JSON list of C-alpha atoms in Angstrom, two decimals:
[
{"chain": "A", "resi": 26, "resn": "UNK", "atom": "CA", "xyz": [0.00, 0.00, 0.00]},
{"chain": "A", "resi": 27, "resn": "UNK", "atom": "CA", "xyz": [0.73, 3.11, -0.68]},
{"chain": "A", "resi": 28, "resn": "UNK", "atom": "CA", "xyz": [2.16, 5.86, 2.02]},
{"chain": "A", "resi": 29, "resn": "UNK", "atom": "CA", "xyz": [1.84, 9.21, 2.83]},
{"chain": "A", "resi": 30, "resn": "UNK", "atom": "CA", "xyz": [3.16, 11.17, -0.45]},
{"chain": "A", "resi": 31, "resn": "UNK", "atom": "CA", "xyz": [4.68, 14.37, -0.33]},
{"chain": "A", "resi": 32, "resn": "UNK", "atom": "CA", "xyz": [6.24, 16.63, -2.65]},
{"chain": "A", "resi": 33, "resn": "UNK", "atom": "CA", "xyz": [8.97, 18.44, -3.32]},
{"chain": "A", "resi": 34, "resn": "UNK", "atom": "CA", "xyz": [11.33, 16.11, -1.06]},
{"chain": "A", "resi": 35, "resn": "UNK", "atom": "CA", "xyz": [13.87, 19.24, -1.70]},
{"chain": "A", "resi": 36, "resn": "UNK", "atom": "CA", "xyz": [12.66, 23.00, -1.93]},
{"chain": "A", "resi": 37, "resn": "UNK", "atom": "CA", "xyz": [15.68, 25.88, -2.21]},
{"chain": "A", "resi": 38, "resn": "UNK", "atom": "CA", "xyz": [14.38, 29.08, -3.06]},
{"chain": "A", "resi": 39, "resn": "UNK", "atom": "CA", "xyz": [14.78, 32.51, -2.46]},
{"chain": "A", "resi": 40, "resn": "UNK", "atom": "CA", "xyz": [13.36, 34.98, 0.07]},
{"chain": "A", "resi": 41, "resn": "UNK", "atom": "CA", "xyz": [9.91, 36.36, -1.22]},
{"chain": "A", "resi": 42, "resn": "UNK", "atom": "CA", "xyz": [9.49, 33.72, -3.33]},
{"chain": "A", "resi": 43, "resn": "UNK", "atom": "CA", "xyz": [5.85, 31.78, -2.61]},
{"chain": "A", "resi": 44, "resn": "UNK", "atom": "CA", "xyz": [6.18, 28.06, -2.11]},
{"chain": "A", "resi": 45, "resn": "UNK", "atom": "CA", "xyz": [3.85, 25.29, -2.43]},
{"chain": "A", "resi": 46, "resn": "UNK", "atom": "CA", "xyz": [4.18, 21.97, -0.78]},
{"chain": "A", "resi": 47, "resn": "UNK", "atom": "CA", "xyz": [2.27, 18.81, -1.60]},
{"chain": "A", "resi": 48, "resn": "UNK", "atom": "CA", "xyz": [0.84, 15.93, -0.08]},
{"chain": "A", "resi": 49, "resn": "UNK", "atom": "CA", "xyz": [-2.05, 13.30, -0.74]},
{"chain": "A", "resi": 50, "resn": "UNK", "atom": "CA", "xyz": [-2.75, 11.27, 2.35]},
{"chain": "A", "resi": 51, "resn": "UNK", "atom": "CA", "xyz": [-3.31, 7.51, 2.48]},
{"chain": "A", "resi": 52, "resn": "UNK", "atom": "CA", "xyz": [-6.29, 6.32, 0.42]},
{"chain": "A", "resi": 53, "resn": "UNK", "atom": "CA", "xyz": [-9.52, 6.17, 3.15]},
{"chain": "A", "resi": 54, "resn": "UNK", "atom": "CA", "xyz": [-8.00, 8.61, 5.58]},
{"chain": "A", "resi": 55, "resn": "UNK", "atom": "CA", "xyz": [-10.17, 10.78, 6.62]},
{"chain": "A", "resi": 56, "resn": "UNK", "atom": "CA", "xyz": [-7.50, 13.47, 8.77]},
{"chain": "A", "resi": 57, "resn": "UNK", "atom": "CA", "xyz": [-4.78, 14.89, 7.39]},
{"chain": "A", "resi": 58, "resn": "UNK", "atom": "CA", "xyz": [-1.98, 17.00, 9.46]},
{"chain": "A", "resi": 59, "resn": "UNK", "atom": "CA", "xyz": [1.00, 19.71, 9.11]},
{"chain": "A", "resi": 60, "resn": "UNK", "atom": "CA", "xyz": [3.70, 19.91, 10.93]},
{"chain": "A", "resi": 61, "resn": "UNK", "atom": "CA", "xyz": [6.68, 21.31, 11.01]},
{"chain": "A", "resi": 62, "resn": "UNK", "atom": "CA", "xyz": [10.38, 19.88, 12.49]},
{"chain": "A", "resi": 63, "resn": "UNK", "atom": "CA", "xyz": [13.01, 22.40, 13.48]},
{"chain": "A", "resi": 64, "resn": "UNK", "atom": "CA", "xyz": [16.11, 21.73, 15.49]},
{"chain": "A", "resi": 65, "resn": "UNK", "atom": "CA", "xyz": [15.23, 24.78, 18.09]},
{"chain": "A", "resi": 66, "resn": "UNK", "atom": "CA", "xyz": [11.49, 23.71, 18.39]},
{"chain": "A", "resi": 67, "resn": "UNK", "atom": "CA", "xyz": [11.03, 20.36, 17.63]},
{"chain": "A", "resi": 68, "resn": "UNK", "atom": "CA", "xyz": [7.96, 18.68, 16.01]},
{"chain": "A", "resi": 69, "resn": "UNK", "atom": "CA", "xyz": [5.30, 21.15, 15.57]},
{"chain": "A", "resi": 70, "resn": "UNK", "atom": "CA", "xyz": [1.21, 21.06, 14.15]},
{"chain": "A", "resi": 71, "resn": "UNK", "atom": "CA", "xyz": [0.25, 23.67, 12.33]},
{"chain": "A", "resi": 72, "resn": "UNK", "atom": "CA", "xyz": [-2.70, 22.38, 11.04]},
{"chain": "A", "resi": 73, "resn": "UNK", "atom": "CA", "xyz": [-4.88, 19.67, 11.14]},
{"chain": "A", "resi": 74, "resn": "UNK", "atom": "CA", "xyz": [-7.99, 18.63, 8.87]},
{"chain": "A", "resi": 75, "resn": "UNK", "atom": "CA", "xyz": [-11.00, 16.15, 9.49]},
{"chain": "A", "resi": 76, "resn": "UNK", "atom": "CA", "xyz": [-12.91, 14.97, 6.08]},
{"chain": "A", "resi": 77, "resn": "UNK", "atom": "CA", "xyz": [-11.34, 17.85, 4.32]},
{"chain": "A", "resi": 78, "resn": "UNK", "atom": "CA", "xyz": [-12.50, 20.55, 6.81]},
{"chain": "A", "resi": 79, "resn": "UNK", "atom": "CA", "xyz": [-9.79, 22.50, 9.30]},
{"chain": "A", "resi": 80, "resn": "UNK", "atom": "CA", "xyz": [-10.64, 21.62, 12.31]},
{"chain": "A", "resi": 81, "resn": "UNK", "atom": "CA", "xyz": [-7.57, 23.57, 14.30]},
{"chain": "A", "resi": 82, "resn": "UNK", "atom": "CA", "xyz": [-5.39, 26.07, 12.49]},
{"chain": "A", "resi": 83, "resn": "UNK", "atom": "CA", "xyz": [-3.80, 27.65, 15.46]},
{"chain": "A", "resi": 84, "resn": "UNK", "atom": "CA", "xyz": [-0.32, 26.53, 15.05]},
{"chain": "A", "resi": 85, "resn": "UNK", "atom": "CA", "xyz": [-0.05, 28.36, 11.83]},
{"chain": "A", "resi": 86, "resn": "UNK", "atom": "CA", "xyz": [2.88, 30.82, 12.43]},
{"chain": "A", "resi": 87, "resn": "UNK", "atom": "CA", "xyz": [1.26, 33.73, 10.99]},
{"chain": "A", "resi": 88, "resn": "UNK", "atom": "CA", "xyz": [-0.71, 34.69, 7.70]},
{"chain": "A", "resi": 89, "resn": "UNK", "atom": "CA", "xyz": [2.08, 34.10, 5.42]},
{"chain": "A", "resi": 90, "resn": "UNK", "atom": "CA", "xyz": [0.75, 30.62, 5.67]},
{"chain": "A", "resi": 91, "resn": "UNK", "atom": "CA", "xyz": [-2.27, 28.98, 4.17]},
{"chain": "A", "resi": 92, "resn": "UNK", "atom": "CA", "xyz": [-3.33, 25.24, 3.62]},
{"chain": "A", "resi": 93, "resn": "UNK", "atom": "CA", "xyz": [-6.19, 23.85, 1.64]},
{"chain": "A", "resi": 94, "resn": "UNK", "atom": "CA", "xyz": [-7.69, 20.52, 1.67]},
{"chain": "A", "resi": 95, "resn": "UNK", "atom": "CA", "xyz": [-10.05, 20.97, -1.93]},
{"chain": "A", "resi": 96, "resn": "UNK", "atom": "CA", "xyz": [-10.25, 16.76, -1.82]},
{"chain": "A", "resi": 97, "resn": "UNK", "atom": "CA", "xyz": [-9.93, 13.95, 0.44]},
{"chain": "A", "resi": 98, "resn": "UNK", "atom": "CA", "xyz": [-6.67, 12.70, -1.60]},
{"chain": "A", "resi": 99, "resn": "UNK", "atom": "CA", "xyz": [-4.78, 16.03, -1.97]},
{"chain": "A", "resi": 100, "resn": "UNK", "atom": "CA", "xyz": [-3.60, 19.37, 0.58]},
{"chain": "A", "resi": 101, "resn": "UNK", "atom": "CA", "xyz": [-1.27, 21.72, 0.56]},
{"chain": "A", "resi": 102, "resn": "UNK", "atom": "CA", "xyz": [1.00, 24.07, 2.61]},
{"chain": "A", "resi": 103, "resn": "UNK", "atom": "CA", "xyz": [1.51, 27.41, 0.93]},
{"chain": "A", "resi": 104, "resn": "UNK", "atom": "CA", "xyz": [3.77, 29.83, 2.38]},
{"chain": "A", "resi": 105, "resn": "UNK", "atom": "CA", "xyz": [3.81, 33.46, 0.46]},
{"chain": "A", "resi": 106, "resn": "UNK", "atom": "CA", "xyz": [6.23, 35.31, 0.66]},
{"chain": "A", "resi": 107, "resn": "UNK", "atom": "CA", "xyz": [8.58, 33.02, 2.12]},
{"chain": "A", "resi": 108, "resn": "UNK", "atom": "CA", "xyz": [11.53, 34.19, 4.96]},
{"chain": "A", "resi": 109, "resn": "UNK", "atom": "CA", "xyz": [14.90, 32.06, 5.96]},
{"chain": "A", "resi": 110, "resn": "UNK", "atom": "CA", "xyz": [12.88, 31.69, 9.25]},
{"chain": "A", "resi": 111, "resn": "UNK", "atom": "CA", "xyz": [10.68, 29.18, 7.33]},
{"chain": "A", "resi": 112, "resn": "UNK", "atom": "CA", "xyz": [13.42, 26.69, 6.81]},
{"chain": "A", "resi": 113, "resn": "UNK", "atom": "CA", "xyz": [12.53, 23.65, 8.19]},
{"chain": "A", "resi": 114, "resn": "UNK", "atom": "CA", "xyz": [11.30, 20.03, 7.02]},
{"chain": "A", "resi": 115, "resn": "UNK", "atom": "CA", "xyz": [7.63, 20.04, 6.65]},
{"chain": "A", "resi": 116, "resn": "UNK", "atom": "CA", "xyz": [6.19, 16.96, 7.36]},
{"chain": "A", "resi": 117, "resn": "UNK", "atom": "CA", "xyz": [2.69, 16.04, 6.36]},
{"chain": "A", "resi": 118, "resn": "UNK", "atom": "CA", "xyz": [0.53, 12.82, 8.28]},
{"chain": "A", "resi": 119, "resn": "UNK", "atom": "CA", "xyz": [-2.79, 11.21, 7.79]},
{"chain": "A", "resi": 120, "resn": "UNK", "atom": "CA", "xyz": [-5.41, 9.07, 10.10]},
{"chain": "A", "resi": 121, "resn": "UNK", "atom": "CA", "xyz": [-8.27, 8.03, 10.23]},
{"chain": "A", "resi": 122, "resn": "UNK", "atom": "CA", "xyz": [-9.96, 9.97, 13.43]},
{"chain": "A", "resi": 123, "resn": "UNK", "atom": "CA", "xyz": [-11.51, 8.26, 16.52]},
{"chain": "A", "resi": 124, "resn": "UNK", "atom": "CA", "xyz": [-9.75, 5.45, 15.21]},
{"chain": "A", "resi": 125, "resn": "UNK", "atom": "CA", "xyz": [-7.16, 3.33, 17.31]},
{"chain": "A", "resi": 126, "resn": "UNK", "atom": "CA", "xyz": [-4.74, 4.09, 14.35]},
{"chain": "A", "resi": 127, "resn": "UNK", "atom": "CA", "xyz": [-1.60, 5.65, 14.66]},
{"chain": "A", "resi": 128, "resn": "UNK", "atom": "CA", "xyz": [-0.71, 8.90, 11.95]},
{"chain": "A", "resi": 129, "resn": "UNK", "atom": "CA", "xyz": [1.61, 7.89, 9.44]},
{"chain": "A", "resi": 130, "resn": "UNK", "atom": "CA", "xyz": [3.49, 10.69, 8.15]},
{"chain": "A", "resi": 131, "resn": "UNK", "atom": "CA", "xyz": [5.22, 10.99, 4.72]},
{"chain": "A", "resi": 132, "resn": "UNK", "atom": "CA", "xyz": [9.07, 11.35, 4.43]},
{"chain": "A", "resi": 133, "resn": "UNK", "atom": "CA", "xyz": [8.73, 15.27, 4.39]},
{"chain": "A", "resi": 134, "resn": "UNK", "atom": "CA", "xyz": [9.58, 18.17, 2.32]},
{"chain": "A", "resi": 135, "resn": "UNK", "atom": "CA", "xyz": [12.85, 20.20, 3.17]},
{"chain": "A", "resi": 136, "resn": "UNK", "atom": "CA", "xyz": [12.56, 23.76, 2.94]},
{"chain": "A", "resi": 137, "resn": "UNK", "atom": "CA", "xyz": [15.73, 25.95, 2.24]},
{"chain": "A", "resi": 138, "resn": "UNK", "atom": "CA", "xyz": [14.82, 29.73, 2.06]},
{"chain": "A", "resi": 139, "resn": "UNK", "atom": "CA", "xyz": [17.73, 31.51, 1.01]},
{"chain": "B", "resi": 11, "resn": "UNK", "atom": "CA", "xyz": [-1.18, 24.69, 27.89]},
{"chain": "B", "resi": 12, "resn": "UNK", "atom": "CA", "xyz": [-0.76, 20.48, 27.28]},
{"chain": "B", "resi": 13, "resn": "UNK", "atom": "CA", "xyz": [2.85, 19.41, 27.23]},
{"chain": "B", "resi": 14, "resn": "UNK", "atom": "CA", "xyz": [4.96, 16.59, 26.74]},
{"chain": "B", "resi": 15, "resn": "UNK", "atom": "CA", "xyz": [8.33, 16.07, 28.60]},
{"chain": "B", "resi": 16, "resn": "UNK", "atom": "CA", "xyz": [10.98, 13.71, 27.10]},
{"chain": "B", "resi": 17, "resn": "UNK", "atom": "CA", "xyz": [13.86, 12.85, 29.04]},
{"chain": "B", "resi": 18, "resn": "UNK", "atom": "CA", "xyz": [16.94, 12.42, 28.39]},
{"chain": "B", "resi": 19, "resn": "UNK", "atom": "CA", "xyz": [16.94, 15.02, 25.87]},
{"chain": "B", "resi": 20, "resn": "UNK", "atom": "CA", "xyz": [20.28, 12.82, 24.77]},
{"chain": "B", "resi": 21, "resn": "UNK", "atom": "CA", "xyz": [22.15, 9.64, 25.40]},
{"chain": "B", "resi": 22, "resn": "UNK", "atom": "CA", "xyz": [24.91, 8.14, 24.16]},
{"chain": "B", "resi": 23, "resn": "UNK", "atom": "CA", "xyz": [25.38, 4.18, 25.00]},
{"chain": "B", "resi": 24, "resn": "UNK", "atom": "CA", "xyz": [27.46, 1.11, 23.53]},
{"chain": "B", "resi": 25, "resn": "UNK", "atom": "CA", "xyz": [26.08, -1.88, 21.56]},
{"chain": "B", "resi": 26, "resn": "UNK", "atom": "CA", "xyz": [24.47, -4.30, 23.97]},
{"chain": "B", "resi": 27, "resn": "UNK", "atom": "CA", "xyz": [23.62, -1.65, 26.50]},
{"chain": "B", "resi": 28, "resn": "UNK", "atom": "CA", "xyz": [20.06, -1.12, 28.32]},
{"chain": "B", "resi": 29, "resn": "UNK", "atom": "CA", "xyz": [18.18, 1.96, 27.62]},
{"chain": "B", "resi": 30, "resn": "UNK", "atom": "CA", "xyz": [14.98, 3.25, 29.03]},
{"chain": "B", "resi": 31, "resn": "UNK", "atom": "CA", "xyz": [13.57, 6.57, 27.51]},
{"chain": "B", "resi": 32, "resn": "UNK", "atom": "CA", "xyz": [11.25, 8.97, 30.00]},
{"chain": "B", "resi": 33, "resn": "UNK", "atom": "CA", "xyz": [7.59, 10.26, 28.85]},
{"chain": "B", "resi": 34, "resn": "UNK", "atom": "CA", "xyz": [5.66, 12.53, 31.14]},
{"chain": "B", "resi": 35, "resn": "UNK", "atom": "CA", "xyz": [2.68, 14.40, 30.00]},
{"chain": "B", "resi": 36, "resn": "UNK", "atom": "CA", "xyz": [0.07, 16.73, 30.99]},
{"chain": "B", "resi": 37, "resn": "UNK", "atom": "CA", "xyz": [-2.91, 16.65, 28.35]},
{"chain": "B", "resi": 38, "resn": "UNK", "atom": "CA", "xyz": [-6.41, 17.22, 29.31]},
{"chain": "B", "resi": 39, "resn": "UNK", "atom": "CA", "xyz": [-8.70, 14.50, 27.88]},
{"chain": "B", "resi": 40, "resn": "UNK", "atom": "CA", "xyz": [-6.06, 11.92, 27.10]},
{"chain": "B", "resi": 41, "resn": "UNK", "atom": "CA", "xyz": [-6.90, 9.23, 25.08]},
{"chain": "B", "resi": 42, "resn": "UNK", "atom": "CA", "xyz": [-3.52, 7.23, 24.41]},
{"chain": "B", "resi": 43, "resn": "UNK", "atom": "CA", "xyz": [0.22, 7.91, 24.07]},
{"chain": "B", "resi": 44, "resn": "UNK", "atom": "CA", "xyz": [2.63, 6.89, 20.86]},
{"chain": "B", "resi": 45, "resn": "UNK", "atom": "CA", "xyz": [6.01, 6.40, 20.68]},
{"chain": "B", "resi": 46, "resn": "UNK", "atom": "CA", "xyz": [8.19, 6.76, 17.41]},
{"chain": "B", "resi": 47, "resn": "UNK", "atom": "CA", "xyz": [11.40, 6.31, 15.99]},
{"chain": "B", "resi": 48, "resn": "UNK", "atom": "CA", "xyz": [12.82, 8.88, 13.78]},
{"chain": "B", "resi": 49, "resn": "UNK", "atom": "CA", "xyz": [15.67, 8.03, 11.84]},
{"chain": "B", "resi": 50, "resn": "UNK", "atom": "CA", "xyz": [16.51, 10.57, 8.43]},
{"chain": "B", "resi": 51, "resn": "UNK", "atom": "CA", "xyz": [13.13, 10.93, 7.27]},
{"chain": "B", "resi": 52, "resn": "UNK", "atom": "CA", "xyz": [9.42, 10.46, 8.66]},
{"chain": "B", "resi": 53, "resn": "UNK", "atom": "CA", "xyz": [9.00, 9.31, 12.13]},
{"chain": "B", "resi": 54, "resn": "UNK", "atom": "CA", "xyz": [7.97, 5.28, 12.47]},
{"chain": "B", "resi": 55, "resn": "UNK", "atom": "CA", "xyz": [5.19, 4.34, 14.63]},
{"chain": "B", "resi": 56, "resn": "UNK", "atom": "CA", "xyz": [6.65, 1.78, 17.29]},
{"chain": "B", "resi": 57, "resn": "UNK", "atom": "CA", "xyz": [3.65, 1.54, 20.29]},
{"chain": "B", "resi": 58, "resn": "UNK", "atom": "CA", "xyz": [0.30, 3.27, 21.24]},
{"chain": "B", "resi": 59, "resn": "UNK", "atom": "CA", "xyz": [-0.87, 2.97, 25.34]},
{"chain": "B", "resi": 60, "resn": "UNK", "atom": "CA", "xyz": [-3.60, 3.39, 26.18]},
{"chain": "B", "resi": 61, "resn": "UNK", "atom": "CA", "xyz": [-4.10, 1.50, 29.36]},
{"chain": "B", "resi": 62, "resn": "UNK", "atom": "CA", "xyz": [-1.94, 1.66, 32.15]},
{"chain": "B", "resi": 63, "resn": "UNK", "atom": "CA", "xyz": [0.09, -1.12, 33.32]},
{"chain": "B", "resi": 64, "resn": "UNK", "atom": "CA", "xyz": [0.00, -3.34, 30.29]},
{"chain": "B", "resi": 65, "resn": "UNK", "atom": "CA", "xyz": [3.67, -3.18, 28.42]},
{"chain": "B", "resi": 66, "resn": "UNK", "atom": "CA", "xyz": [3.44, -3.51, 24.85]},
{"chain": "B", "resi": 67, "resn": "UNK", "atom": "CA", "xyz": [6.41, -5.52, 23.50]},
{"chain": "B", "resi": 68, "resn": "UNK", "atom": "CA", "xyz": [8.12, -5.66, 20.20]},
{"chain": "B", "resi": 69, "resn": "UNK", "atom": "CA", "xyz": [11.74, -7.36, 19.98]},
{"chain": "B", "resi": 70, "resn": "UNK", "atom": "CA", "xyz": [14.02, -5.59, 21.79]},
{"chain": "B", "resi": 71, "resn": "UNK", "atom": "CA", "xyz": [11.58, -2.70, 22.58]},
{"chain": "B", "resi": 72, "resn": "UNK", "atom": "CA", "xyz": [8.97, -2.41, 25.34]},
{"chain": "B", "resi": 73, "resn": "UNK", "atom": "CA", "xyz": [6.57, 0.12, 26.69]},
{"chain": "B", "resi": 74, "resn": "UNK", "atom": "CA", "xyz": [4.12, 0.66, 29.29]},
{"chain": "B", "resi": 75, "resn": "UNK", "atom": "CA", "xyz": [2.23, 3.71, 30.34]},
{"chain": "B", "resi": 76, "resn": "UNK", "atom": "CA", "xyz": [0.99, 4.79, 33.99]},
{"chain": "B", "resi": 77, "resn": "UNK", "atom": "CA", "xyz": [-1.82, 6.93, 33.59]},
{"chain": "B", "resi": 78, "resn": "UNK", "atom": "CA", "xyz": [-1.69, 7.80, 37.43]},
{"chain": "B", "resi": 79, "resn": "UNK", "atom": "CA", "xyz": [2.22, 9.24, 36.77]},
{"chain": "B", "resi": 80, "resn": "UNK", "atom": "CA", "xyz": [0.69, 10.62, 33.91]},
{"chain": "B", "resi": 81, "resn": "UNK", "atom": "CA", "xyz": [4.05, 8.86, 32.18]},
{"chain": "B", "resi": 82, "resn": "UNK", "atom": "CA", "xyz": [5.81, 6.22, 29.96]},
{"chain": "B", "resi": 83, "resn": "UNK", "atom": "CA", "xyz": [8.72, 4.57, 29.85]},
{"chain": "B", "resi": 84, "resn": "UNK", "atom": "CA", "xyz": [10.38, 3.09, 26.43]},
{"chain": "B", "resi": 85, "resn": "UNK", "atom": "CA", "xyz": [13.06, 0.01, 27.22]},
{"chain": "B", "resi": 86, "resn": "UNK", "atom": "CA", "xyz": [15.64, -0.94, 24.45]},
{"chain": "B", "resi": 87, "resn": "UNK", "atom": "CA", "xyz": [17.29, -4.59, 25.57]},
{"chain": "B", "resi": 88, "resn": "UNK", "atom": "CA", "xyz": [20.67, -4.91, 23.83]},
{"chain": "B", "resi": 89, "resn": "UNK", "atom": "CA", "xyz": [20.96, -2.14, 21.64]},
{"chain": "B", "resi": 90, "resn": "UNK", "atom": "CA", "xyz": [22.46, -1.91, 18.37]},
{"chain": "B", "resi": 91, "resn": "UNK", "atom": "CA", "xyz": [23.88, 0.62, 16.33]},
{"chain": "B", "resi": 92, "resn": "UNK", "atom": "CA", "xyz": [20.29, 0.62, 14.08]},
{"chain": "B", "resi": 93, "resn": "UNK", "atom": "CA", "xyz": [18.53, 1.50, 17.03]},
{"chain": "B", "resi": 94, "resn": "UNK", "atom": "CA", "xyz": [20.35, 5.02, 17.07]},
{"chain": "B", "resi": 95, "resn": "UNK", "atom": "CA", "xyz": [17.56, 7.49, 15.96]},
{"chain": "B", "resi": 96, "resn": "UNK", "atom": "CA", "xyz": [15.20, 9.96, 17.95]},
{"chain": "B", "resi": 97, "resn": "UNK", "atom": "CA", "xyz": [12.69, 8.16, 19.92]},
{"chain": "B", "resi": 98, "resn": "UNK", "atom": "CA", "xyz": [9.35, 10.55, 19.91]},
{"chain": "B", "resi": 99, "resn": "UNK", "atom": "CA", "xyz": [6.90, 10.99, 22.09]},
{"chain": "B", "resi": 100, "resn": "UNK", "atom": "CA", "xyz": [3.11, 11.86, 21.57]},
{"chain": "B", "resi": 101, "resn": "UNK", "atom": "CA", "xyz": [-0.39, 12.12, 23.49]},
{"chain": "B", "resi": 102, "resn": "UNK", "atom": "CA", "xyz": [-3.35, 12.09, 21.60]},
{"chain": "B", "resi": 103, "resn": "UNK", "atom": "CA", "xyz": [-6.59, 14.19, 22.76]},
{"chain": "B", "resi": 104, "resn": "UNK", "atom": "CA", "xyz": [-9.54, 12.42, 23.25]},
{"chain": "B", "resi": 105, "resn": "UNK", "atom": "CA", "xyz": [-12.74, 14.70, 22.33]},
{"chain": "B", "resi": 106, "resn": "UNK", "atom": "CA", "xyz": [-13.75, 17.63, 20.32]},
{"chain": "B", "resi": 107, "resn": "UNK", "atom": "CA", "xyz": [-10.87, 19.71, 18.32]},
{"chain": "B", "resi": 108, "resn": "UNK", "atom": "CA", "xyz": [-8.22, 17.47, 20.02]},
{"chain": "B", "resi": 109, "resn": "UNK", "atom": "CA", "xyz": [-9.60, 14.17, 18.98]},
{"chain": "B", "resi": 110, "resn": "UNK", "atom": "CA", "xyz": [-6.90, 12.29, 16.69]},
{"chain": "B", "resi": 111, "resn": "UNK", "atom": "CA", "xyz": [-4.75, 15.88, 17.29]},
{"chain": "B", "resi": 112, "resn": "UNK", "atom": "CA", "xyz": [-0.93, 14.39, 18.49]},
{"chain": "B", "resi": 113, "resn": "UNK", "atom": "CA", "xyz": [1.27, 16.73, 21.14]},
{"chain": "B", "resi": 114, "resn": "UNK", "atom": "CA", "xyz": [5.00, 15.39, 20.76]},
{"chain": "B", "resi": 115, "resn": "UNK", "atom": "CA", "xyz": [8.01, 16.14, 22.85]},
{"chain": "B", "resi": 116, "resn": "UNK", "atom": "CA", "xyz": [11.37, 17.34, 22.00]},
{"chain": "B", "resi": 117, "resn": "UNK", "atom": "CA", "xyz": [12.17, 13.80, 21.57]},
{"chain": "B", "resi": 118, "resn": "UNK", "atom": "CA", "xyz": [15.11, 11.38, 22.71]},
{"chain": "B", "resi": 119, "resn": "UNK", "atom": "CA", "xyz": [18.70, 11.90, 20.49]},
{"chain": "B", "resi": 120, "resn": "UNK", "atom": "CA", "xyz": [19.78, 8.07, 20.86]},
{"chain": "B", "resi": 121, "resn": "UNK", "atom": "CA", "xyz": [23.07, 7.09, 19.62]},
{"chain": "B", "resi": 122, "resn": "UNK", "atom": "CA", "xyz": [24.69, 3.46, 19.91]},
{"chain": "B", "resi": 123, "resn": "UNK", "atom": "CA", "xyz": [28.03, 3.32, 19.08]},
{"chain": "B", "resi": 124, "resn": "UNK", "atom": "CA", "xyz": [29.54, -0.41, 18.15]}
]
């Protein structure tokens, strides 16, 4: 079975610039999650969906980010305009909620902002 | 504010060596705890708890939770240099906006040198 997809596995771009990360959950899922893994703060949410609705947005740094959810098979993590501060790896996970499941997470995005 | 404490935040042992990794939480409306191990990429699920006092046991690596320390414990029997990785630790809400929602720790730095 398929995992957790994510893409771009490697991001490198330049201040300002708006970036767009990728990830389509594990077929019959039905939560989807954000995080975000830095050395100084560990493993952060920022976001969390149930059946393609946010249910808790409040660890979204600030407005420069945004995530969508249009399907149950596809989100993403936008950040515009992007700052060196936002270097991290971006990890996205998926459940199903209620469930005695664990999240399985995908093998992340790295973010470089130069 | 809910928080999870790992401890050590670090620990460096020798192949064949014991280890037990420290878990203490304090979530409102707990429902169970995970542990995973994070090598270079995504974090693994190893165990969820959910009720205290029953160890969970896979190879080398037990856990057990004690819901009345509000804490968990993580053994490694014989270790080996594969097992070097960061061992995470999460609590999962129970109801409303923190059902299926995951609050990690800073995590365990674990390295087993041969």
């Amino acid at each position: 079975d398929a995992g957790v997809i994510q893409s771009p596995r490697h991001e490198v771009t330049e201040m300002g610039q708006e970036v767009t990360l990728r990830c389509k959950p594990i077929s019959g899922h039905n939560s989807l999650f954000w995080y975000r893994q830095t050395m100084m703060r560990g493993l952060e949410l920022l976001i969390y969906f149930n059946n393609n609705v946010p249910i808790d947005d409040s660890g979204m740094p600030e407005d420069r980010f945004s995530a969508k959810m249009p399907n149950a098979s596809f989100s993403t993590l936008k950040i515009q305009p992007s700052e060196p501060r936002d270097s991290a790896v971006y990890f996205c996970a998926s459940t199903t909620r209620g469930s005695n499941q664990p999240q399985h997470f995908g093998d992340g995005t790295r973010l470089s902002i130069l | 504010e809910d928080k999870v404490v790992q401890s050590p935040l670090s620990l460096v042992v020798h192949e064949g060596d014991t280890v037990t990794l420290n878990c203490s939480y304090e979530v409102t409306n707990f429902r169970s705890l995970l542990w995973y191990k994070q090598e270079k990429k995504a974090p693994t699920f190893l165990f969820m708890l959910t009720s205290s006092g029953i160890e969970k046991k896979s190879g080398r690596l037990s856990s057990i939770l004690d819901k009345k320390e509000l804490s968990s414990i993580l053994n490694i029997t014989a270790t080996q240099t594969g097992d070097s990785a960061i061992y995470l630790c999460a609590v999962e809400g129970e109801r409303g906006s923190t059902l299926g929602r995951l609050y990690f720790g800073r995590g365990t730095q674990l390295t087993v040198w041969p």
